[in-house]
Amino acid sequence: MTSNIVYHKTSTSNKQALFLYKSMLKSRLIEEKMLILLRQGKISKWFSGIGQEAIAVGVTTALQKDEYILPMHRNLGVFTTREIPLYRLFSQWQGKMNGFTKGRDRSFHFGTQEYNIVGMISHLGPQLGIADGIALANKLKKNNKVCAVFTGEGGTSEGDFHEALNVAAVWNLPVLFCVENNGYGLSTPTSEQFNCINIADKGIGYGMESHMIDGNNILEVYTKVDELAKSIRTNPRPILLEFKTFRMRGHEEASGSKYVPEDLMKEWAEKDPLENFEYYLKEKAILSEEIEQQYKKEIIAEINEHLQRAFDEEKIIPNLETELKDVYKPFKYQETKPSSTKKHIRFVDAIADGLQLSMDKFDDLVIMGQDVAEYGGVFKITDGFVEKFGKERVRNTPICESAIVSAAYGLSVNGVKSIVEMQFADFVSSGFNPIVNLLAKSHYRWSENANVVVRMPCGAGVGAGPFHSQTNEAWFTKTPGLKVVYPAFPQDAKGLLASAIEDPNPVLFFEHKGLYRSVYQEVSEGYFTTEIGKATVLKEGKDLTIISYGAAVHWVLEALENLSEITVDVIDLRTLQPLDLETIFASAKKTGKILIVQEDSMFGGIASDLSALITENCFEYLDAPVKRVASLETPIPFQSDLEQQYLGKSKLTKAILDLYNY
C-alpha cells in the first residue's frame, strides 16, 4: 500500500503523532463495536463518523481541556479524546443512569461541564449561536480561551449559521466554526445545499478569516487548528474552517448509503484517515506492528470492560417525582424585602429601575437586544445604561433573534447571566426554536441551567397592528421548563423582574406596552424581590371570582367601579408558569362562580387551561359554569375602532353581570 494522503513535515513530535493515531484508532474500534451492538439490538441508534475521525481528534487535541467544544452526532473522537470514561458513554447510549441525561436523551445529545462539552440538539443551527455566547463570556472574562463548534455542510443552509457567524464577526468573538463537509446532508448532496464552490468562501461575506483543510489528514487538521487556536488566544477573532471529508456510512445506520455513487465511495475509501496515517507512521518508523497490536489490545480490553460495566448497570426505574422536579433547576427563593420609602412612578420606570439595580447587583449581567445601547431601546427603558455599564454589558445586536437567544444560553453555560430584550414580543417567533428547545429543555436533558431572562414588550391598545401587538404568552406556558411572568402593576414589575434575574431558570418576562406610560404606582425604592409563582388578591368579595393578568386586570378593575352592588375576589395571577393554584382554588371554592379574563384570543389560551383545572378540582363547589372573556379569533388589527372591537374588554361588563345573575 502507498499513502493516498500527503503528510507534510510538521513540528509534531513522534509522541504526539502516536497519540493522534491511538485516539483515531480508539474512536474507530468503538464505532465498529457499536455497529455490532446495533445489529444485535443492544443500542437503539448510531450515527457513524467512520472516515471523519481525524477532524474530531485533531481539533480536540489542539484545544486545551478547559476550552469548550460543541460537537455534533458523529464526533465520537471529541468525547474520547477528552477522556470521558467509556462506561459513561456506553451507559448514555443504552439510556442508563450513569450516562449524562438520566435516560432522557439519546446518543450524542448531551453535554457535560466536567469535560467542557456542550451537546447538540437535532435542530443543528442553534449550536453555533451557543458557541458565540460561550466565546463572549470568555472575552468578557479576558481568559484567552478559544471555543470550537462543529456543524455539517447541511447545517450551513440554516439561518442560524448565517446569524451566528455574523454575530461572531461583528463582536469579534474567539470562535472556531468547524464545518465538516462530507458531501451529503443525509442524502442531499452539496450541489443541492449551496451554489458556491467552497463553504470557506462564505467567510468573505462576514469579513471573517477562513481556511480549507483536508479533513482526512490528521497532521494537517491538528497543526493548523493548533496554530489558529494559539493565534486566537492572543488575538480574539472568529475563524471559519471547512474540513473536506466524507462519511463512509449512512447519515445513521438505518438510512444506508445507496444514494452515494460507487466510484465516489471507492475514491474516499482510499483516503481513509486512519489507514493512511497508520501507513505513514510505519513508513517513518514511528509506529511498529508491535505498538499497533499493543494499542488495539489495550483499547479492545477497555471497550469490553467498560461495556460490560454498562450492561451490568440496572435499568432506570421511572420515578415520577424525579422527572417532575428536574424540569427546573432548584431555586430557593430568598426574599429581599421592599423598602418603605416609595416613589410615584410609571410602569416603564419600574422596569428600568429594576434592570439598573440588577445590573448593579450582578456585575457581569449582560443585556442584549436590538437598539438597546446608545438608543436606549425603542421604549427607552435602557436609556443611559451604556454610559453607566459600558458597551460590553449593554450590547446592541444584529437583527437575529435566534442567534442572540442561543448566545444567551452559551453565556449561561459559561457562567454569565443575561437578559435578552425582544424589541416586540411578536418578534420572538424568529427566536422560538432556541427558547423552546435549548432554554426550556436544558436542565431536564443534562442538568444544565439556562440563566436567561427574555423581556417581552407585548399587547394591544396602542394601534400597532398585527405584527407588534400580540400577547403571545400561551406559546410558552405550554412548554415545560420555562417560567412565564406577566405583571400588571409597577411594584410587581420591579420585584418580579429582580426575581426573574436571580432565578437560574429561563424566564419569559411579559411587559404590556399599553401599561408602560399609562399606569402609575407608589413603588418601593432600592432593590427588592417578589416571589415568582404567587398570585395576589386585589379585591375580596363573596359573589364571584375574577382571575386575570396583565392589562386585562385593569379592564376588570375599571368595570367593577360601575358594579358596586357586586363583591368580587379579583386575582391578579402575575405569574403564568408556575401558577398559584392554591390561591385560585381557594377563591373558587369560596365564591362558586369564576370568570377568567385574558387579552389573548380565546382558543388555546391561559383561560382555557385555568377553566379546565378549576372544573376538575373544584367542580362540587361551583354554582355556575366557569366563564371566559377573551379577544376575537383574528389577528390584531391596526385601526383604533377595529382594535377596540377585537379586544375582549367590551364584553366584560355583560359577562360579569351574566355570571352574577346565573
XYZ file of C-alpha atoms in Angstrom:
662
model
C 0.000 0.000 0.000
C 1.055 3.587 -0.597
C -0.439 6.532 1.265
C -3.146 8.406 -0.625
C -2.708 11.416 1.670
C 0.301 13.690 1.556
C 1.647 14.408 5.034
C 3.865 17.479 5.010
C 6.634 17.828 7.539
C 5.410 19.392 10.783
C 6.833 20.104 14.212
C 4.636 17.348 15.649
C 6.708 15.024 17.825
C 6.653 11.259 17.419
C 4.906 11.002 20.784
C 2.196 13.418 19.669
C 1.808 11.615 16.336
C 1.287 8.312 18.142
C -1.251 9.954 20.443
C -3.212 11.194 17.413
C -3.071 7.738 15.847
C -4.183 5.970 19.011
C -7.017 8.471 19.516
C -8.333 7.833 15.997
C -7.926 4.097 16.442
C -9.904 4.200 19.677
C -12.752 6.045 18.011
C -12.768 3.567 15.091
C -12.734 0.476 17.290
C -15.567 1.804 19.458
C -17.611 2.506 16.339
C -17.038 -0.966 14.951
C -18.223 -2.426 18.256
C -21.276 -0.159 18.318
C -22.291 -1.265 14.828
C -22.265 -4.877 16.049
C -24.355 -3.933 19.092
C -26.783 -2.031 16.892
C -27.356 -5.123 14.749
C -27.870 -7.101 17.960
C -30.465 -4.605 19.166
C -28.406 -3.630 22.218
C -28.332 0.065 21.305
C -31.131 1.905 19.522
C -29.382 4.161 17.018
C -25.944 5.059 15.721
C -24.550 7.979 13.742
C -21.288 6.845 12.244
C -18.225 9.054 11.974
C -16.092 6.422 10.242
C -13.919 8.279 7.762
C -14.099 11.556 9.684
C -12.154 10.699 12.853
C -9.220 12.974 12.032
C -11.330 16.108 12.425
C -12.774 15.385 15.869
C -9.486 14.058 17.223
C -7.331 16.777 15.655
C -9.484 19.704 16.775
C -9.936 18.366 20.320
C -6.233 17.691 20.731
C -5.410 21.229 19.600
C -7.675 22.769 22.245
C -6.928 22.991 25.945
C -9.014 20.742 28.179
C -10.828 23.673 29.797
C -11.842 25.146 26.436
C -15.389 24.387 25.339
C -16.113 22.164 22.361
C -19.577 21.813 20.852
C -19.648 18.594 18.805
C -22.302 17.006 16.612
C -23.599 13.452 16.420
C -20.698 11.884 14.550
C -17.879 13.426 16.582
C -17.167 10.489 18.886
C -13.494 11.474 18.816
C -14.286 14.662 20.744
C -15.701 12.676 23.658
C -12.987 10.010 23.703
C -10.108 12.474 23.246
C -11.468 14.428 26.211
C -11.067 11.086 28.053
C -14.645 10.583 29.157
C -14.762 7.114 30.769
C -16.147 4.737 28.169
C -18.652 3.145 30.524
C -20.352 6.530 30.857
C -20.631 6.843 27.078
C -21.931 3.280 26.818
C -24.434 3.967 29.608
C -25.571 7.092 27.759
C -26.198 5.138 24.564
C -28.139 2.499 26.485
C -30.252 5.025 28.390
C -28.725 4.164 31.770
C -28.312 6.419 34.797
C -24.506 6.563 34.559
C -24.893 8.368 31.262
C -25.287 12.110 31.086
C -29.035 12.571 30.555
C -30.640 10.100 33.001
C -32.092 8.255 30.020
C -33.910 11.360 28.778
C -31.971 11.947 25.588
C -30.072 9.666 23.316
C -26.715 9.169 21.569
C -24.694 12.395 21.455
C -27.463 14.756 22.541
C -25.770 15.626 25.790
C -23.284 17.967 27.344
C -21.021 17.798 30.351
C -19.479 20.681 32.244
C -16.921 18.279 33.717
C -15.388 17.834 30.264
C -16.334 21.251 28.817
C -18.538 19.751 26.134
C -21.929 21.109 25.048
C -24.014 18.602 23.131
C -26.272 19.294 20.205
C -29.990 19.406 19.667
C -31.405 17.938 16.474
C -32.160 21.384 15.075
C -28.400 21.793 14.475
C -28.186 25.551 13.870
C -28.530 26.896 17.438
C -25.307 25.071 18.341
C -23.381 27.786 16.508
C -25.058 30.570 18.464
C -24.284 28.833 21.755
C -20.609 28.976 20.811
C -20.982 32.731 20.322
C -22.272 33.062 23.884
C -19.530 30.886 25.356
C -16.932 32.896 23.431
C -18.496 36.189 24.530
C -18.234 35.059 28.162
C -14.579 34.136 27.555
C -13.976 37.558 26.078
C -15.693 39.340 28.975
C -13.638 37.304 31.438
C -10.461 38.075 29.444
C -9.342 34.475 29.962
C -7.758 33.986 26.496
C -9.805 30.885 25.752
C -10.968 29.504 22.408
C -14.297 27.821 21.708
C -14.766 25.339 18.859
C -18.157 24.401 17.416
C -18.966 21.755 14.816
C -21.593 21.626 12.131
C -22.027 19.814 8.840
C -22.353 21.168 5.331
C -26.133 20.701 5.573
C -26.275 22.842 8.702
C -24.758 25.758 6.785
C -28.064 26.067 4.920
C -29.840 27.085 8.125
C -30.392 30.716 9.018
C -28.720 30.101 12.373
C -25.421 29.543 10.546
C -25.624 32.991 8.975
C -26.786 34.619 12.213
C -24.095 33.036 14.387
C -21.225 33.835 12.026
C -22.471 37.365 11.578
C -22.701 37.961 15.341
C -19.264 36.433 15.904
C -17.767 38.661 13.215
C -19.474 41.841 14.457
C -18.446 41.158 18.065
C -15.024 39.699 17.157
C -15.593 36.557 19.197
C -12.908 33.873 19.689
C -14.726 31.001 17.955
C -13.544 28.298 15.579
C -16.514 27.405 13.350
C -15.678 23.873 12.174
C -17.714 22.726 9.172
C -17.344 19.056 8.263
C -18.144 18.978 4.561
C -18.737 15.297 3.950
C -20.647 15.787 0.725
C -24.158 14.913 1.868
C -26.737 16.269 4.307
C -28.347 12.899 4.967
C -28.939 12.051 1.269
C -28.954 15.573 -0.203
C -25.668 16.359 -1.997
C -23.880 19.667 -1.526
C -24.904 20.701 -5.026
C -28.461 20.920 -3.696
C -27.419 22.629 -0.451
C -25.490 25.643 -1.743
C -24.261 27.106 -5.002
C -20.787 28.291 -4.013
C -17.756 26.110 -4.631
C -16.452 26.037 -1.080
C -18.133 26.705 2.243
C -14.971 28.523 3.312
C -15.788 31.138 0.669
C -18.737 32.224 2.807
C -16.300 33.696 5.303
C -15.668 36.561 2.891
C -19.250 37.770 3.307
C -18.809 38.040 7.058
C -15.429 39.722 6.896
C -14.091 36.586 8.525
C -10.847 34.713 8.104
C -11.433 31.244 6.675
C -9.420 28.160 5.752
C -9.941 24.892 3.893
C -8.363 21.855 5.497
C -8.013 18.266 4.346
C -10.253 16.691 6.976
C -8.757 13.238 6.414
C -5.204 14.396 7.089
C -4.781 14.241 10.861
C -1.473 16.110 10.849
C -2.903 18.948 8.780
C -6.002 19.155 10.977
C -4.072 19.163 14.235
C -1.221 21.504 13.244
C -3.481 24.041 11.512
C -6.061 24.148 14.298
C -3.304 24.286 16.917
C -1.708 27.229 15.096
C -5.034 29.071 14.765
C -6.106 28.380 18.358
C -2.838 29.826 19.671
C -3.331 32.875 17.476
C -6.934 33.411 18.620
C -5.927 33.199 22.275
C -3.760 36.291 21.817
C -5.823 37.959 19.081
C -9.507 37.080 19.672
C -11.485 36.660 16.449
C -13.755 34.136 14.720
C -12.409 31.819 12.025
C -14.389 29.624 9.637
C -12.816 26.239 8.906
C -14.050 23.929 6.166
C -12.854 20.353 6.563
C -13.114 18.387 3.317
C -14.032 14.833 4.238
C -16.520 12.033 3.640
C -18.610 9.702 5.756
C -18.291 6.091 4.757
C -21.663 5.023 6.131
C -25.191 6.411 6.092
C -26.361 9.506 7.910
C -27.425 6.994 10.517
C -27.333 3.250 10.081
C -30.987 2.812 9.154
C -30.684 5.190 6.194
C -27.871 3.312 4.449
C -25.728 4.881 1.721
C -27.172 3.558 -1.571
C -27.586 7.133 -2.813
C -23.789 7.545 -2.970
C -22.192 6.586 -6.340
C -19.883 3.573 -6.005
C -16.899 5.311 -7.589
C -17.191 8.182 -5.090
C -17.347 5.756 -2.191
C -14.271 3.959 -3.532
C -12.371 7.225 -4.022
C -12.897 8.271 -0.423
C -12.261 4.791 0.957
C -8.745 5.155 -0.414
C -8.391 8.343 1.674
C -9.293 6.664 4.949
C -7.720 8.890 7.644
C -6.762 6.045 9.971
C -5.356 3.597 7.422
C -3.347 6.248 5.616
C -1.875 7.693 8.806
C -1.033 4.203 10.024
C 0.861 3.515 6.795
C 2.670 6.859 7.031
C 3.757 6.243 10.634
C 5.064 2.795 9.755
C 6.872 4.179 6.751
C 8.551 6.741 9.010
C 9.360 4.025 11.572
C 7.289 5.833 14.185
C 4.712 3.034 14.507
C 5.620 -0.630 14.620
C 3.424 -3.707 14.302
C 4.135 -4.386 17.957
C 2.937 -0.947 19.075
C -0.119 -1.167 16.814
C -1.141 -4.524 18.246
C -0.495 -3.312 21.779
C -2.766 -0.285 21.180
C -5.522 -2.472 19.778
C -5.223 -4.910 22.665
C -5.449 -2.093 25.240
C -8.375 -0.370 23.545
C -10.380 -3.556 22.943
C -9.871 -4.609 26.554
C -11.010 -1.168 27.734
C -14.060 -1.317 25.463
C -15.077 -4.768 26.652
C -14.531 -3.964 30.333
C -16.498 -0.717 30.202
C -19.191 -2.204 28.008
C -19.769 -4.988 30.495
C -19.970 -2.405 33.268
C -22.650 -0.551 31.324
C -24.546 -3.766 30.557
C -24.447 -4.731 34.233
C -25.870 -1.402 35.290
C -29.511 -1.544 36.351
C -32.150 -0.197 34.021
C -33.607 3.120 35.041
C -36.717 2.708 37.164
C -39.096 5.567 36.314
C -39.701 7.892 39.232
C -42.446 10.437 38.734
C -41.200 12.778 41.441
C -37.688 12.847 39.973
C -38.953 13.530 36.475
C -41.094 16.449 37.589
C -38.516 18.085 39.848
C -35.788 18.009 37.192
C -37.712 20.196 34.744
C -36.390 23.276 36.580
C -33.121 23.850 38.391
C -33.910 24.013 42.115
C -34.022 27.608 43.303
C -34.621 28.527 46.908
C -36.250 31.927 46.832
C -34.981 34.306 49.494
C -36.990 37.486 49.691
C -35.301 40.864 49.662
C -37.976 42.948 51.342
C -39.157 46.159 49.687
C -38.279 49.478 51.248
C -40.993 51.531 52.923
C -39.613 54.537 51.048
C -41.634 54.842 47.859
C -41.769 56.929 44.732
C -44.713 57.575 42.401
C -43.506 56.224 39.045
C -44.761 54.680 35.820
C -44.677 51.010 34.857
C -41.860 51.731 32.387
C -39.803 53.466 35.073
C -40.215 50.491 37.409
C -38.841 48.146 34.720
C -35.885 50.450 34.039
C -35.175 50.813 37.753
C -35.342 47.049 38.306
C -32.955 46.446 35.419
C -30.475 49.037 36.602
C -30.424 47.757 40.173
C -29.909 44.192 38.926
C -27.022 45.350 36.736
C -25.508 46.869 39.890
C -26.078 43.705 41.926
C -24.712 41.276 39.320
C -21.618 42.906 37.913
C -21.325 40.501 34.968
C -25.007 40.616 33.947
C -25.302 41.306 30.198
C -28.218 42.945 28.369
C -28.561 42.149 24.666
C -31.089 43.356 22.122
C -31.729 45.473 19.083
C -31.021 49.182 19.698
C -30.678 48.736 23.472
C -27.349 50.569 23.760
C -26.942 54.254 22.861
C -30.518 54.496 21.580
C -31.868 53.070 24.838
C -34.286 50.610 23.214
C -37.425 51.506 21.294
C -39.220 52.125 24.601
C -36.184 53.942 26.118
C -36.000 51.515 29.037
C -32.215 51.137 28.792
C -31.595 54.810 28.084
C -28.360 55.846 29.809
C -27.287 52.253 30.542
C -24.295 52.363 28.190
C -22.864 55.362 29.998
C -23.198 53.591 33.343
C -22.387 49.971 32.484
C -20.457 50.134 29.203
C -20.969 48.577 25.773
C -19.525 45.226 26.821
C -22.522 44.672 29.114
C -25.193 46.592 27.182
C -24.915 45.178 23.693
C -26.676 46.168 20.505
C -27.313 43.053 18.453
C -27.797 42.478 14.750
C -31.375 41.615 13.786
C -31.123 37.930 14.599
C -33.297 36.760 17.479
C -32.362 33.087 17.163
C -28.597 33.591 17.415
C -28.948 36.007 20.322
C -31.146 33.653 22.369
C -28.669 30.857 21.610
C -25.804 33.152 22.621
C -27.607 33.920 25.875
C -27.695 30.184 26.544
C -23.972 29.999 25.777
C -23.316 32.805 28.252
C -25.223 30.828 30.875
C -23.237 27.663 30.125
C -20.085 29.688 30.706
C -21.385 31.148 33.976
C -22.758 34.540 32.906
C -26.334 35.804 33.419
C -28.037 37.620 30.573
C -31.181 39.444 29.590
C -32.429 39.398 26.006
C -34.822 42.154 25.005
C -37.195 41.285 22.214
C -37.893 44.605 20.554
C -41.509 43.443 20.400
C -42.812 40.169 21.808
C -44.114 39.327 18.330
C -40.524 39.045 17.064
C -39.841 36.139 19.404
C -41.134 33.819 16.682
C -37.744 34.338 14.994
C -36.078 33.020 18.156
C -38.691 30.410 19.051
C -36.553 27.332 18.443
C -33.742 28.070 20.919
C -36.251 29.174 23.565
C -38.357 26.009 23.474
C -35.613 23.525 22.553
C -32.495 24.903 24.263
C -33.561 27.023 27.209
C -36.648 25.062 28.188
C -35.201 21.548 27.943
C -31.692 22.228 29.198
C -31.981 21.302 32.861
C -34.211 18.311 32.187
C -31.898 16.966 29.460
C -28.469 17.339 31.033
C -28.873 19.179 34.365
C -27.585 22.440 32.911
C -29.455 25.580 33.888
C -30.313 28.353 31.426
C -29.835 31.578 33.372
C -31.629 33.779 30.840
C -34.453 36.323 31.040
C -36.229 37.188 27.796
C -38.064 40.513 28.066
C -41.251 40.612 26.006
C -42.880 44.017 25.314
C -46.346 42.904 24.262
C -50.010 43.717 23.907
C -52.623 45.737 22.081
C -54.240 49.105 22.682
C -51.549 51.213 21.045
C -52.565 50.865 17.396
C -49.501 48.860 16.409
C -51.232 46.254 14.227
C -50.815 42.504 13.678
C -47.005 42.326 13.955
C -46.454 44.471 17.052
C -49.487 43.878 19.304
C -49.732 40.192 20.142
C -49.834 38.918 23.676
C -48.361 35.504 22.950
C -47.758 34.104 26.414
C -49.634 30.877 25.623
C -46.886 29.914 23.153
C -44.614 29.414 26.153
C -46.807 28.323 29.065
C -47.292 25.097 27.079
C -43.554 24.359 27.163
C -42.240 22.626 30.319
C -39.044 24.216 31.614
C -39.929 27.863 31.020
C -41.175 30.268 33.655
C -43.608 32.910 32.427
C -44.159 36.157 34.326
C -46.738 38.819 33.383
C -47.152 41.691 35.882
C -49.918 44.304 35.815
C -48.519 46.933 38.213
C -45.201 48.793 38.573
C -44.367 47.437 42.058
C -44.861 43.864 40.887
C -42.980 44.516 37.661
C -39.895 45.738 39.510
C -39.860 42.999 42.149
C -40.670 40.162 39.769
C -38.042 41.293 37.267
C -35.396 41.206 40.001
C -36.534 37.694 40.954
C -36.516 36.567 37.328
C -32.904 37.699 37.001
C -31.920 35.948 40.237
C -33.655 32.730 39.170
C -31.256 30.348 37.351
C -34.087 29.084 35.135
C -35.221 30.632 31.831
C -37.915 33.269 32.348
C -40.164 34.894 29.727
C -40.980 38.294 31.219
C -44.001 39.934 29.584
C -44.351 43.719 29.787
C -47.532 45.208 28.379
C -46.685 48.196 26.193
C -50.047 49.802 26.899
C -49.171 49.939 30.611
C -45.687 51.413 30.188
C -46.704 55.056 30.395
C -50.342 54.871 31.476
C -50.107 53.105 34.853
C -48.510 54.771 37.895
C -47.995 53.417 41.391
C -46.103 54.093 44.596
C -43.078 51.838 44.072
C -40.509 50.903 46.720
C -37.104 52.407 46.152
C -33.959 50.296 46.120
C -33.548 46.624 45.298
C -36.230 44.126 46.305
C -37.697 40.873 45.035
C -41.186 39.449 44.622
C -41.694 35.695 44.591
C -42.414 34.117 41.216
C -45.392 31.762 41.258
C -47.543 33.709 43.709
C -50.780 35.442 42.684
C -52.160 38.418 44.545
C -55.772 39.078 45.601
C -56.517 42.696 44.687
C -60.123 42.778 45.956
C -62.121 40.419 48.123
C -65.777 39.508 47.825
C -68.270 36.695 48.073
C -70.305 36.876 44.846
C -67.788 35.686 42.298
C -64.102 35.362 41.430
C -62.444 37.135 38.511
C -58.994 35.894 37.508
C -56.811 37.925 35.170
C -53.293 39.203 34.419
C -51.520 41.973 32.542
C -53.559 44.817 31.055
C -56.787 42.829 31.427
C -56.504 43.255 35.210
C -57.090 46.971 34.668
C -60.132 46.207 32.488
C -61.562 44.245 35.403
C -60.927 46.944 38.000
C -62.419 49.587 35.710
C -65.550 47.514 35.038
C -66.101 46.854 38.753
C -66.115 50.578 39.534
C -69.604 50.711 37.982
C -70.810 47.472 39.607
C -70.652 48.378 43.273
C -73.521 46.021 44.149
C -71.312 43.012 43.328
C -68.492 41.921 45.662
C -65.695 40.132 43.885
C -62.441 38.293 44.549
C -60.089 39.785 41.954
C -56.983 37.660 41.457
C -54.005 39.021 39.555
C -52.038 35.939 38.525
C -48.767 37.841 37.990
C -47.067 34.527 37.112
C -48.494 32.172 34.479
C -45.913 29.411 34.856
C -45.842 28.212 37.553
C -49.444 29.017 38.534
C -50.596 29.764 42.065
C -53.280 27.084 42.059
C -53.705 27.246 45.808
C -54.974 30.847 45.686
C -57.114 30.132 42.617
C -58.792 27.045 44.052
C -59.392 28.643 47.448
C -61.257 31.535 45.842
C -63.196 29.240 43.501
C -64.386 27.158 46.446
C -65.366 30.317 48.345
C -67.429 32.096 45.658
C -68.542 29.216 43.411
C -68.567 31.444 40.325
C -65.464 32.024 38.212
C -64.731 34.418 35.350
C -61.313 34.332 33.660
C -60.253 37.347 31.618
C -57.370 37.450 29.158
C -56.345 39.819 26.379
C -55.241 36.969 24.130
C -57.719 35.360 21.764
C -59.824 32.636 23.332
C -58.835 29.244 21.941
C -55.740 27.649 23.446
C -55.088 30.485 25.879
C -54.390 30.535 29.611
C -58.100 30.902 30.377
C -58.859 27.557 28.751
C -56.437 25.628 30.934
C -57.459 27.512 34.055
C -61.078 26.722 33.337
C -60.265 23.033 32.973
C -58.187 22.983 36.169
C -60.910 24.697 38.198
C -63.588 22.401 36.806
C -61.542 19.289 37.534
C -60.543 20.318 41.056
C -63.449 22.432 42.330
C -66.483 21.093 40.462
C -68.566 20.293 43.549
C -68.143 23.885 44.771
C -69.252 25.576 41.554
C -72.638 27.261 41.210
C -72.184 28.099 37.533
C -70.040 27.085 34.558
C -66.596 28.655 34.516
C -66.791 31.587 32.088
C -64.088 33.200 29.950
C -63.648 36.593 28.340
C -61.049 36.944 25.622
C -60.391 38.744 22.365
C -61.557 37.831 18.864
C -60.233 34.838 16.954
C -58.494 37.117 14.456
C -55.078 38.735 14.179
C -54.950 42.139 15.874
C -55.994 44.999 13.578
C -54.333 48.417 13.495
C -57.234 50.869 13.088
C -58.440 52.025 16.510
C -62.130 51.133 16.153
C -61.251 47.710 14.776
C -58.732 47.205 17.570
C -61.316 48.063 20.240
C -63.763 45.650 18.618
C -61.050 42.975 18.685
C -60.336 43.326 22.406
C -62.461 41.420 24.901
C -62.774 44.477 27.146
C -66.100 45.494 25.579
C -67.652 42.130 26.572
C -66.504 42.217 30.174
C -69.314 44.043 31.977
C -72.002 41.858 30.406
C -70.026 38.713 31.283
C -69.745 39.788 34.922
C -73.495 40.501 35.165
C -74.445 37.288 33.396
C -72.345 35.224 35.785
C -73.594 37.151 38.827
C -77.209 36.548 37.810
C -76.723 32.920 36.812
